[in-house]
PDB file of C-alpha atoms in Angstrom:
ATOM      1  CA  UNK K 159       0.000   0.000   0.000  1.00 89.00           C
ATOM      2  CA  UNK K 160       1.246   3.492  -0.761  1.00 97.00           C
ATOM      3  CA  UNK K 161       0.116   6.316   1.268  1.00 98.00           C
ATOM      4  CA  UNK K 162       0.626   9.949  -0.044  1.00 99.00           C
ATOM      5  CA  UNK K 163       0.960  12.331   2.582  1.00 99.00           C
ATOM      6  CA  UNK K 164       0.322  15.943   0.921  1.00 99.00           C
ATOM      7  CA  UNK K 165      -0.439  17.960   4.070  1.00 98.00           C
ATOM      8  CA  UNK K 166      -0.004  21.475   3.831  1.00 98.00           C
ATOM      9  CA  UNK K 167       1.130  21.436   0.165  1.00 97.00           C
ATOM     10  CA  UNK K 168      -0.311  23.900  -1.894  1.00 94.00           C
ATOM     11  CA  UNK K 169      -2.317  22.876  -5.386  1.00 92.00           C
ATOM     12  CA  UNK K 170      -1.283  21.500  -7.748  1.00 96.00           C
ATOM     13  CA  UNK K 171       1.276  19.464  -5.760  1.00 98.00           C
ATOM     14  CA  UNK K 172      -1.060  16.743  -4.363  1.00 99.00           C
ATOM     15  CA  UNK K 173      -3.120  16.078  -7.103  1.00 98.00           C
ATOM     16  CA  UNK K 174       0.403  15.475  -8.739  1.00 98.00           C
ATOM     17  CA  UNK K 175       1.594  13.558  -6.126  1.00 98.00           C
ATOM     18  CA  UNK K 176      -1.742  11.355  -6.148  1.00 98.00           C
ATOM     19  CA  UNK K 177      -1.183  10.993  -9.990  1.00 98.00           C
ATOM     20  CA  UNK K 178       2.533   9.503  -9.820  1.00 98.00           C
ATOM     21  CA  UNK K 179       1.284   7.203  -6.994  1.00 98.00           C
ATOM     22  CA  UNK K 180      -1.915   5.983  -9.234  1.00 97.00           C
ATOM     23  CA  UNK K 181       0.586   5.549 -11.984  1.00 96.00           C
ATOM     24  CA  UNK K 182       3.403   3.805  -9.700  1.00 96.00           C
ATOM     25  CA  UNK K 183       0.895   1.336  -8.534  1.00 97.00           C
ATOM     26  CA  UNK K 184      -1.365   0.236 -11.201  1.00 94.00           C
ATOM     27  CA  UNK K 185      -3.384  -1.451  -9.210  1.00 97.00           C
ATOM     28  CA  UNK K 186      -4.239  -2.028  -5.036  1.00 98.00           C
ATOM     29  CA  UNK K 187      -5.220   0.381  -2.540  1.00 98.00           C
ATOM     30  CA  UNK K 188      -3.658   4.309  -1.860  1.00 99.00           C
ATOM     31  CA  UNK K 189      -4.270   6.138   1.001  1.00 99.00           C
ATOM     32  CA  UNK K 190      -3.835  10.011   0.484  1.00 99.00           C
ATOM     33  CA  UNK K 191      -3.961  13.348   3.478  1.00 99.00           C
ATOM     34  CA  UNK K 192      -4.625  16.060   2.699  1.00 99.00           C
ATOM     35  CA  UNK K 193      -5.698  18.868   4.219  1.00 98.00           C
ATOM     36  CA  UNK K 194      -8.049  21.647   2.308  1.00 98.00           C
ATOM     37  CA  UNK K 195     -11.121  21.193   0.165  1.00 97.00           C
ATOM     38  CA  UNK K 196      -9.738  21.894  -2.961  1.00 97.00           C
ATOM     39  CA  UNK K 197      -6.955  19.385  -2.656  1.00 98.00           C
ATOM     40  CA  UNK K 198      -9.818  16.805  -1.799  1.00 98.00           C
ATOM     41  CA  UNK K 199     -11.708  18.049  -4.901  1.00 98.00           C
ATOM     42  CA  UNK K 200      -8.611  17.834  -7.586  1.00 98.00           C
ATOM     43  CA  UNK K 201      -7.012  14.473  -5.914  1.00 98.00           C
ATOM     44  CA  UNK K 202     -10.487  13.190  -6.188  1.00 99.00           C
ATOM     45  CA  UNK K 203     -10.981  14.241  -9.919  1.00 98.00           C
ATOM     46  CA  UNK K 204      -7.281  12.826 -10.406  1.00 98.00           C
ATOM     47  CA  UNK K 205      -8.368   9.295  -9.338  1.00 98.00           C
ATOM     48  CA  UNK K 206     -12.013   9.479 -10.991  1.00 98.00           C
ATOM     49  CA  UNK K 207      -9.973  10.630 -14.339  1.00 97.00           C
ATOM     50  CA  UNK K 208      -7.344   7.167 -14.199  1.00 95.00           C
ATOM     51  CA  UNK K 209     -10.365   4.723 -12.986  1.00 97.00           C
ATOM     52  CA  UNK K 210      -9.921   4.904  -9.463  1.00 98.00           C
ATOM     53  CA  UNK K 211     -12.628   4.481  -6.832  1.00 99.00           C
ATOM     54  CA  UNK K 212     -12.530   6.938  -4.116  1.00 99.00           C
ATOM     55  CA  UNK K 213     -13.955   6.781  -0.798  1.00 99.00           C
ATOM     56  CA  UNK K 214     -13.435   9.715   1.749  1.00 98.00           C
ATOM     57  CA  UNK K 215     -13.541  10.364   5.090  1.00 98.00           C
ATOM     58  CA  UNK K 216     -12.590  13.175   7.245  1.00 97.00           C
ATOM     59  CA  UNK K 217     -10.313  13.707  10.816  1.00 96.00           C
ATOM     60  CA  UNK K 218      -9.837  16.206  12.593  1.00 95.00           C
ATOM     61  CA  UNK K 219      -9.086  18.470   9.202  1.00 94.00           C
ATOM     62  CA  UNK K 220      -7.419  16.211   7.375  1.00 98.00           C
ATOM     63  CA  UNK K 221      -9.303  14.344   4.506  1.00 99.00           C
ATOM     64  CA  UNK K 222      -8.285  10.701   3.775  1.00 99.00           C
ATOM     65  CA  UNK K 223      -8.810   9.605   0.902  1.00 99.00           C
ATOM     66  CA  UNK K 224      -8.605   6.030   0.076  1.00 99.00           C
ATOM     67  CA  UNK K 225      -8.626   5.137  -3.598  1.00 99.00           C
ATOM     68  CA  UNK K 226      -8.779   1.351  -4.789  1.00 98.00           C
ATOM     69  CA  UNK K 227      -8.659  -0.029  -8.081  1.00 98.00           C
TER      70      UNK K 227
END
C-alpha cells in the first residue's frame, strides 16, 4: 500500500503527487492526506480521471482519501 501524505502542500502538488502514486501502482489500494477542500476536490478528480474508486472520510481536518482499483 502506498500512502501519499500531501499535508499542507499547496495545489497542484497533491493532485500530482496522487497521480505519480496511481501511476506507480497500477493497481491495489492508496491512502492520500490532505488537508483543504480543494486538494480533496482535484485528488479526487485525479483518481475518478485514471479509474480509481474513491472513498473519503474526514479527521480532525485532514481528509483521507482512500482510492482502490
Amino acid at each position: 500500500m502506498i500512502t501519499v501524505d500531501a499535508r499542507g502542500r499547496s495545489c497542484p502538488e497533491p493532485a500530482l503527487l496522487t497521480r505519480n502514486a496511481l501511476r506507480q501502482a497500477g493497481r491495489g489500494e492508496i491512502h492520500v492526506l490532505v488537508d483543504t477542500e480543494t486538494a480533496r476536490d482535484n485528488c479526487i478528480r485525479v483518481a475518478g480521471r485514471e479509474g480509481w474508486q474513491v472513498q473519503v472520510l474526514e479527521e480532525e481536518g485532514t481528509y483521507h482519501l482512500v482510492l482502490t482499483k
